[in-house]
Short mmCIF file of C-alpha atoms in Angstrom, two decimals:
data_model
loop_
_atom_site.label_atom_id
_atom_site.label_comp_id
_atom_site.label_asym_id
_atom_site.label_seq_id
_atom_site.Cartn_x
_atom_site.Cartn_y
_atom_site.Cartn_z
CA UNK A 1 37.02 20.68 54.51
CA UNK A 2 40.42 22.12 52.78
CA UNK A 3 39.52 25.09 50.94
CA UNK A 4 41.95 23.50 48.44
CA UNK A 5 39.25 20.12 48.01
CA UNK A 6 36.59 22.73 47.78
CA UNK A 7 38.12 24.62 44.85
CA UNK A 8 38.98 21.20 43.23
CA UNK A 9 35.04 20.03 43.23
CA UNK A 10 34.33 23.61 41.99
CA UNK A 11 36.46 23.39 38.74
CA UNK A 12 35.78 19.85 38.22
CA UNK A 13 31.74 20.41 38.39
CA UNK A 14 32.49 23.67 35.78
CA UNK A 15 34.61 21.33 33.72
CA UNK A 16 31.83 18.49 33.62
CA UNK A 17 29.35 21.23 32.34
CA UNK A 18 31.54 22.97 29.72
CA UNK A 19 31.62 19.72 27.95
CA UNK A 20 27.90 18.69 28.10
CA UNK A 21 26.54 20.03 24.70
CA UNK A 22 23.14 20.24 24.20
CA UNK A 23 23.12 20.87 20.39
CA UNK A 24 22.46 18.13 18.31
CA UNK A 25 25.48 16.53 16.25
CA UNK A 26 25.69 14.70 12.79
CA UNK A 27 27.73 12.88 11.16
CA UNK A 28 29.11 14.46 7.77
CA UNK A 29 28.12 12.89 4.15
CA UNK A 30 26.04 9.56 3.79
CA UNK A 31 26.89 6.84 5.93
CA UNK A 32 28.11 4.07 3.93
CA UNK A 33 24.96 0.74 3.66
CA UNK A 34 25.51 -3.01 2.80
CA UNK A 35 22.22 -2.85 1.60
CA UNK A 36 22.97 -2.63 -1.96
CA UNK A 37 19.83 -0.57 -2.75
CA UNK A 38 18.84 -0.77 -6.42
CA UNK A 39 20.16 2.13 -8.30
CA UNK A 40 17.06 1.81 -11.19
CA UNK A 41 13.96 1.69 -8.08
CA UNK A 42 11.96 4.90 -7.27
CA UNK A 43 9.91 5.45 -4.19
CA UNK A 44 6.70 4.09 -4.22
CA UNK A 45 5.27 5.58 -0.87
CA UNK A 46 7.05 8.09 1.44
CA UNK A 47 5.70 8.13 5.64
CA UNK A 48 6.27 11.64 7.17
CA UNK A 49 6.15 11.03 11.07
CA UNK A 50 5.87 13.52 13.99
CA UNK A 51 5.03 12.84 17.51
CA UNK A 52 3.93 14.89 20.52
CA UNK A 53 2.87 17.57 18.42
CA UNK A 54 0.02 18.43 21.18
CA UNK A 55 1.99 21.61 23.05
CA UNK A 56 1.52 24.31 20.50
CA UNK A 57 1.22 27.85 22.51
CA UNK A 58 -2.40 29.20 22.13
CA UNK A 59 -3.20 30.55 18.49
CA UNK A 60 0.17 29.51 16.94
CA UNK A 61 2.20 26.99 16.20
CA UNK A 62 5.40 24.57 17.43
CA UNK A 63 8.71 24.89 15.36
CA UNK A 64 8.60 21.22 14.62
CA UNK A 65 5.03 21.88 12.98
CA UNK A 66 5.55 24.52 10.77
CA UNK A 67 8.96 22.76 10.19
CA UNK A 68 6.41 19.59 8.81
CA UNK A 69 4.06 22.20 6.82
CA UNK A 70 7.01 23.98 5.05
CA UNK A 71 8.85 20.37 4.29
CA UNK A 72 5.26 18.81 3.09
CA UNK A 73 4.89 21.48 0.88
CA UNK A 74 8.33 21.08 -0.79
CA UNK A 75 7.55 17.09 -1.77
CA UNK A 76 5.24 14.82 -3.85
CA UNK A 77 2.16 14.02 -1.77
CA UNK A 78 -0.24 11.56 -3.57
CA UNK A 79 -0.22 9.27 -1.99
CA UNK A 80 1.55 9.32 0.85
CA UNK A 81 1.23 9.39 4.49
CA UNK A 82 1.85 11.50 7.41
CA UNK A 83 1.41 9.97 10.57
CA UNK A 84 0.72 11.78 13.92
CA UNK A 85 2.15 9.41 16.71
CA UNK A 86 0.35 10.58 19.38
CA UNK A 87 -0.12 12.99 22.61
CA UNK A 88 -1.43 15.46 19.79
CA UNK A 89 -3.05 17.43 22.96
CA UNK A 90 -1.01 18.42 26.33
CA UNK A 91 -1.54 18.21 29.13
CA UNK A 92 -4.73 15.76 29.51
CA UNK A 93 -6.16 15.14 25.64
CA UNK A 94 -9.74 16.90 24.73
CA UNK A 95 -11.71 17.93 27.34
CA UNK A 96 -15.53 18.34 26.96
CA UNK A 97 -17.00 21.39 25.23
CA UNK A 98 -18.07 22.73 28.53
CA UNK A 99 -14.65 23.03 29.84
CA UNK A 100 -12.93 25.88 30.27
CA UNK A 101 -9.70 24.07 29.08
CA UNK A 102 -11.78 23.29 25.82
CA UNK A 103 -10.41 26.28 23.78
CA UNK A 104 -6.74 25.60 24.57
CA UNK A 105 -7.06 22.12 24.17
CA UNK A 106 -8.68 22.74 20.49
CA UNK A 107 -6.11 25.59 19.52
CA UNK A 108 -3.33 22.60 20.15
CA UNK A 109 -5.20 20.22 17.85
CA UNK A 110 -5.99 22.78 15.40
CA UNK A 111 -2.16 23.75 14.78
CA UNK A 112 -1.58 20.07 13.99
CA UNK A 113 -4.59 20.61 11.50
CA UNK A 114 -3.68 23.57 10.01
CA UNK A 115 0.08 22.12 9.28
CA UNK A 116 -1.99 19.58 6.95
CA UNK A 117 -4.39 22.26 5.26
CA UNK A 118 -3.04 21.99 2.15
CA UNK A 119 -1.82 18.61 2.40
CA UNK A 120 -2.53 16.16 -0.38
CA UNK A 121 -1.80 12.20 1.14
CA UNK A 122 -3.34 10.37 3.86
CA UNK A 123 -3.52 11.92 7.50
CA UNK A 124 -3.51 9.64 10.05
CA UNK A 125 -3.80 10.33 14.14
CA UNK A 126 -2.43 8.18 16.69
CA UNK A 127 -3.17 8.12 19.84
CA UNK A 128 -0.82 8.35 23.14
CA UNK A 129 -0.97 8.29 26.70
CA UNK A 130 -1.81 11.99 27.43
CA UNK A 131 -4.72 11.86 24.89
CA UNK A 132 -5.92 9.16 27.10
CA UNK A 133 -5.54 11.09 30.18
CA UNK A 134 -9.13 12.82 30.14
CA UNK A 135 -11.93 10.15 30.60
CA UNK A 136 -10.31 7.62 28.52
CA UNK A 137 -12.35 6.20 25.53
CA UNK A 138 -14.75 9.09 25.94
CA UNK A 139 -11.50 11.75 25.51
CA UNK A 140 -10.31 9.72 22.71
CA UNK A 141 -13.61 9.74 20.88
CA UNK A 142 -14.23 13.09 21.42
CA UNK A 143 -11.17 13.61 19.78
CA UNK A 144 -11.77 11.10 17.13
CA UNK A 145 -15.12 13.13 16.11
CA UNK A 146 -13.66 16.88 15.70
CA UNK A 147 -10.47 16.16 13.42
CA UNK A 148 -13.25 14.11 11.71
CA UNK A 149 -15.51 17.30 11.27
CA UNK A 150 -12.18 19.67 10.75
CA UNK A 151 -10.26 17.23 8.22
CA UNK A 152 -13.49 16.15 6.21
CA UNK A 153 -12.50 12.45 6.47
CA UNK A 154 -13.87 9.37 8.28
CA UNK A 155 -10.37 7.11 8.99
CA UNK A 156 -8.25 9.99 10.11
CA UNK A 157 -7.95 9.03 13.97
CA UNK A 158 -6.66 4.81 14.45
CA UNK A 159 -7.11 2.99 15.86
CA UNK A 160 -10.92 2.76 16.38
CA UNK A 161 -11.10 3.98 20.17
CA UNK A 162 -11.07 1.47 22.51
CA UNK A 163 -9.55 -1.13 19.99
CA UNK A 164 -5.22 -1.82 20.07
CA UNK A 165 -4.84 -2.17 16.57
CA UNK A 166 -5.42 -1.40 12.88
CA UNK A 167 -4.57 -3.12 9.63
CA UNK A 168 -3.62 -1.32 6.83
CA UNK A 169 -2.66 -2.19 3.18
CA UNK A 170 -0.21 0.01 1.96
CA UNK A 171 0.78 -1.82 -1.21
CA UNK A 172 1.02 -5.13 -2.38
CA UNK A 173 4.52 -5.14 -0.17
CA UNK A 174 3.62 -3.01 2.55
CA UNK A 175 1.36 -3.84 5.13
CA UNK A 176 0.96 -0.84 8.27
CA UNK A 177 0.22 -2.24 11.46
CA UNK A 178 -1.06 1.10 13.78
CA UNK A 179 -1.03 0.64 17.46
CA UNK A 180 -2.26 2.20 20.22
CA UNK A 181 0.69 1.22 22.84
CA UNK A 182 -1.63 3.38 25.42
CA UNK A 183 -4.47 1.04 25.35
CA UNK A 184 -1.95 -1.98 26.25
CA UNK A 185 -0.04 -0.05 28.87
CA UNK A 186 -2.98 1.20 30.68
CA UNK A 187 -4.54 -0.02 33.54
CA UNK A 188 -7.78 -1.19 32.74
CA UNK A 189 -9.53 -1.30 36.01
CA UNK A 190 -9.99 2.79 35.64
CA UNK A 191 -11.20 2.40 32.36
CA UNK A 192 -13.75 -0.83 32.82
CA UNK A 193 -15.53 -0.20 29.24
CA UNK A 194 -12.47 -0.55 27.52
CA UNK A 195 -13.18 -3.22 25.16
CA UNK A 196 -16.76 -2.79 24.99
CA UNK A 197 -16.47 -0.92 21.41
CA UNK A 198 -13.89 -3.65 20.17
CA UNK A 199 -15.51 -7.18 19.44
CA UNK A 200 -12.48 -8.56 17.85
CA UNK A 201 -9.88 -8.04 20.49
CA UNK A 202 -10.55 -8.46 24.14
CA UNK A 203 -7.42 -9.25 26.07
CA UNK A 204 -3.56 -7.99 25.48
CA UNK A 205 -2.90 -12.09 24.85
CA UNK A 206 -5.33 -11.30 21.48
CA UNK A 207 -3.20 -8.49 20.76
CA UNK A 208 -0.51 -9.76 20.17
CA UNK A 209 -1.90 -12.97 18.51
CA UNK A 210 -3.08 -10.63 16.13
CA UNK A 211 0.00 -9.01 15.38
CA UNK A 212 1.86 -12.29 15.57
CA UNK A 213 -0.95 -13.60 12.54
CA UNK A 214 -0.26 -10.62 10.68
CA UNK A 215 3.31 -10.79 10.39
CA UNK A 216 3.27 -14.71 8.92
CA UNK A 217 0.51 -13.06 6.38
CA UNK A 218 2.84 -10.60 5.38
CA UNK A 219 6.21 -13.00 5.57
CA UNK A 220 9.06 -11.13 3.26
CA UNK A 221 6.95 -8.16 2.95
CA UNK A 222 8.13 -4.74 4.60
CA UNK A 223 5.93 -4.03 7.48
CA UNK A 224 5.52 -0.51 8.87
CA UNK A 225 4.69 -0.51 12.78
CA UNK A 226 3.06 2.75 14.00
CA UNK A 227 2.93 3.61 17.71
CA UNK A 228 3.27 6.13 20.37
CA UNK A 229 5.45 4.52 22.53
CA UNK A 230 9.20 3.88 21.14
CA UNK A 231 10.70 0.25 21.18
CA UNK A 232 13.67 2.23 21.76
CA UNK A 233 14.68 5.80 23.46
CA UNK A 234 17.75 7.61 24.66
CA UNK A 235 15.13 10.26 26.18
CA UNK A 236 14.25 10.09 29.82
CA UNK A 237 11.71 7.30 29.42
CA UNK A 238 14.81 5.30 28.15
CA UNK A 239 16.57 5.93 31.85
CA UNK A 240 19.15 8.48 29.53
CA UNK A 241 19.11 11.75 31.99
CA UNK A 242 20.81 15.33 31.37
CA UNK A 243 22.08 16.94 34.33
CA UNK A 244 18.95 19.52 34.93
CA UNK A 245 17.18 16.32 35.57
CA UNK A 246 19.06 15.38 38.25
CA UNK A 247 19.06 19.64 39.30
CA UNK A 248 15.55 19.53 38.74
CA UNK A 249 13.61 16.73 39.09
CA UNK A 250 10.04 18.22 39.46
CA UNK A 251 11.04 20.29 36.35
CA UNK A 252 10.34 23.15 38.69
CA UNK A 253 12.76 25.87 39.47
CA UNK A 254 13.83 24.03 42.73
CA UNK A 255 17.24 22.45 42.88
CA UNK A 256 17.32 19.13 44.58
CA UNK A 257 21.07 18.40 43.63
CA UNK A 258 21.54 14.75 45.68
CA UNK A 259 17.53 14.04 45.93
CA UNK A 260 17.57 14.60 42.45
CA UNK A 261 19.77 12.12 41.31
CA UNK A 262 18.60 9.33 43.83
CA UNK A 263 15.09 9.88 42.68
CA UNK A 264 16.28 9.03 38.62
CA UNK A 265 18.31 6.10 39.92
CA UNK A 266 14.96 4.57 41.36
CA UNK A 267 13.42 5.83 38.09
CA UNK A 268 15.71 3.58 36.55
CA UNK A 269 15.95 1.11 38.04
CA UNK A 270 12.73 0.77 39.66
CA UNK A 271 10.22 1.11 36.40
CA UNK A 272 8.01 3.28 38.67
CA UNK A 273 6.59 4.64 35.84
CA UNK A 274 4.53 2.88 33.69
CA UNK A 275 5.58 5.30 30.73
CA UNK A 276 9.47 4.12 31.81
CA UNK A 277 10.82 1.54 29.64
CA UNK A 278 12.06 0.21 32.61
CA UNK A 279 8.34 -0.94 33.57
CA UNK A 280 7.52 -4.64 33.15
CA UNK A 281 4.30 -4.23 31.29
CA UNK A 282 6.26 -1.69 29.14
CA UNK A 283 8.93 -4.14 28.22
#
């Protein structure tokens, strides 16, 4: 090969790169809305929404948390809701008290708490797939019984484990409809007691039955959907790559350059995953 082709692919990769930014970038001022909102309305409720909260570093706490304690301090709380959209503990949810991950796995969960402390509204825990990932219902129960004990309240973790969906009446004209998107993607034949602890709902075909009932209750109403998994994502799970991905694909410090991208093309296309919004179940 020409040294002169070489030097050409050289400057051309360098060029690629020194335009890739990977700080985030807003628009300046208000966008402009054909809503028309009306100028003599206050706001009757307020949601305050953070997900994958669960990767605190032991004994502290994530940026984006104490970014949500500092901001829930500054606004009016009765009343309110902050919402926890699951995977509130990495890697594999809340192990048993015997394990020796227990104290990690607690220290991640207890930053989450401790950004609520003095928090006035309604706290509300989601689950997502990696609180799922140890034992299942058993994980999510165990988790569902110690932000119980910590946050001195009885509806703090929804849905009911092992159940797809809860029903909650906001106001008059707002309904909540919380999902756990985990409990639908999963497959059920590793977790066989599933739906033992949920009489009402028994099959994904119920699920959405019930959601499809709900919405015709609530016709002209404004209907807040809670979940885990996004309806719509320009992160990896969306097929939307940067270029370490393709570098790094194990998200190890091993370059696979050309097996890299190959392996997120299949990704893509493939719905491998069933996390990937690729995935049939998932879409």
């Amino acid at each position: 090969m020409k040294p002169k082709i070489i030097i050409t692919g050289i400057v051309n990769i360098l060029l690629c790169i020194g335009c890739a930014t990977y700080v985030p970038k807003y628009a300046k001022g208000e966008p402009e809305s054909d809503f028309g909102y009306p100028s003599d309305k206050s706001i009757a409720r307020s949601f305050y929404l953070i997900g994958d909260g669960g990767y605190s570093l032991p004994g502290g706490s994530s940026e984006g948390l104490l970014a949500l304690e500092a901001y829930l301090d500054s606004v009016q709380q009765k009343e309110n809701f902050t919402l926890f959209l699951g995977d509130n503990i990495y890697p594999d949810g809340l192990v048993s008290e015997d394990h020796p991950k227990r104290e990690r796995a607690e220290s991640r969960l207890d930053a989450q708490i401790n950004a609520v402390k003095n928090y006035g509204g309604n706290i509300i825990f989601i689950p997502g797939n990696h609180d799922w990932y140890n034992e299942g219902i058993a994980g999510l129960k165990r988790q569902e019984a110690y932000l119980q004990e910590n946050l001195g309240e009885d509806n703090v973790f929804e849905p009911r484990p092992g159940c797809p969906l809860k029903f909650v009446d906001i106001s008059d004209e707002v309904p909540l409809i919380i999902m756990d998107s985990q409990w639908y993607l999963t497959d059920w034949d590793d977790h066989p007691t599933v739906n033992d602890d949920c009489p009402e709902i028994k099959t994904r075909e119920q699920m959405f039955l019930e959601i499809e009932t709900e919405l015709k209750k609530n016709q002209n109403k404004t209907t807040v959907f809670a979940l885990h998994h996004p309806l719509r994502s320009n992160g990896v799970h969306g097929g939307q790559y940067n270029f370490n991905e393709h570098l790094y694909p194990s998200h190890k410090k091993i370059p696979f350059p050309i097996l890299g991208s190959i392996a997120m093309l299949v990704r893509t296309s493939g719905g491998i995953s069933i996390q990937d919004m690729q995935n049939e179940r998932y879409r």
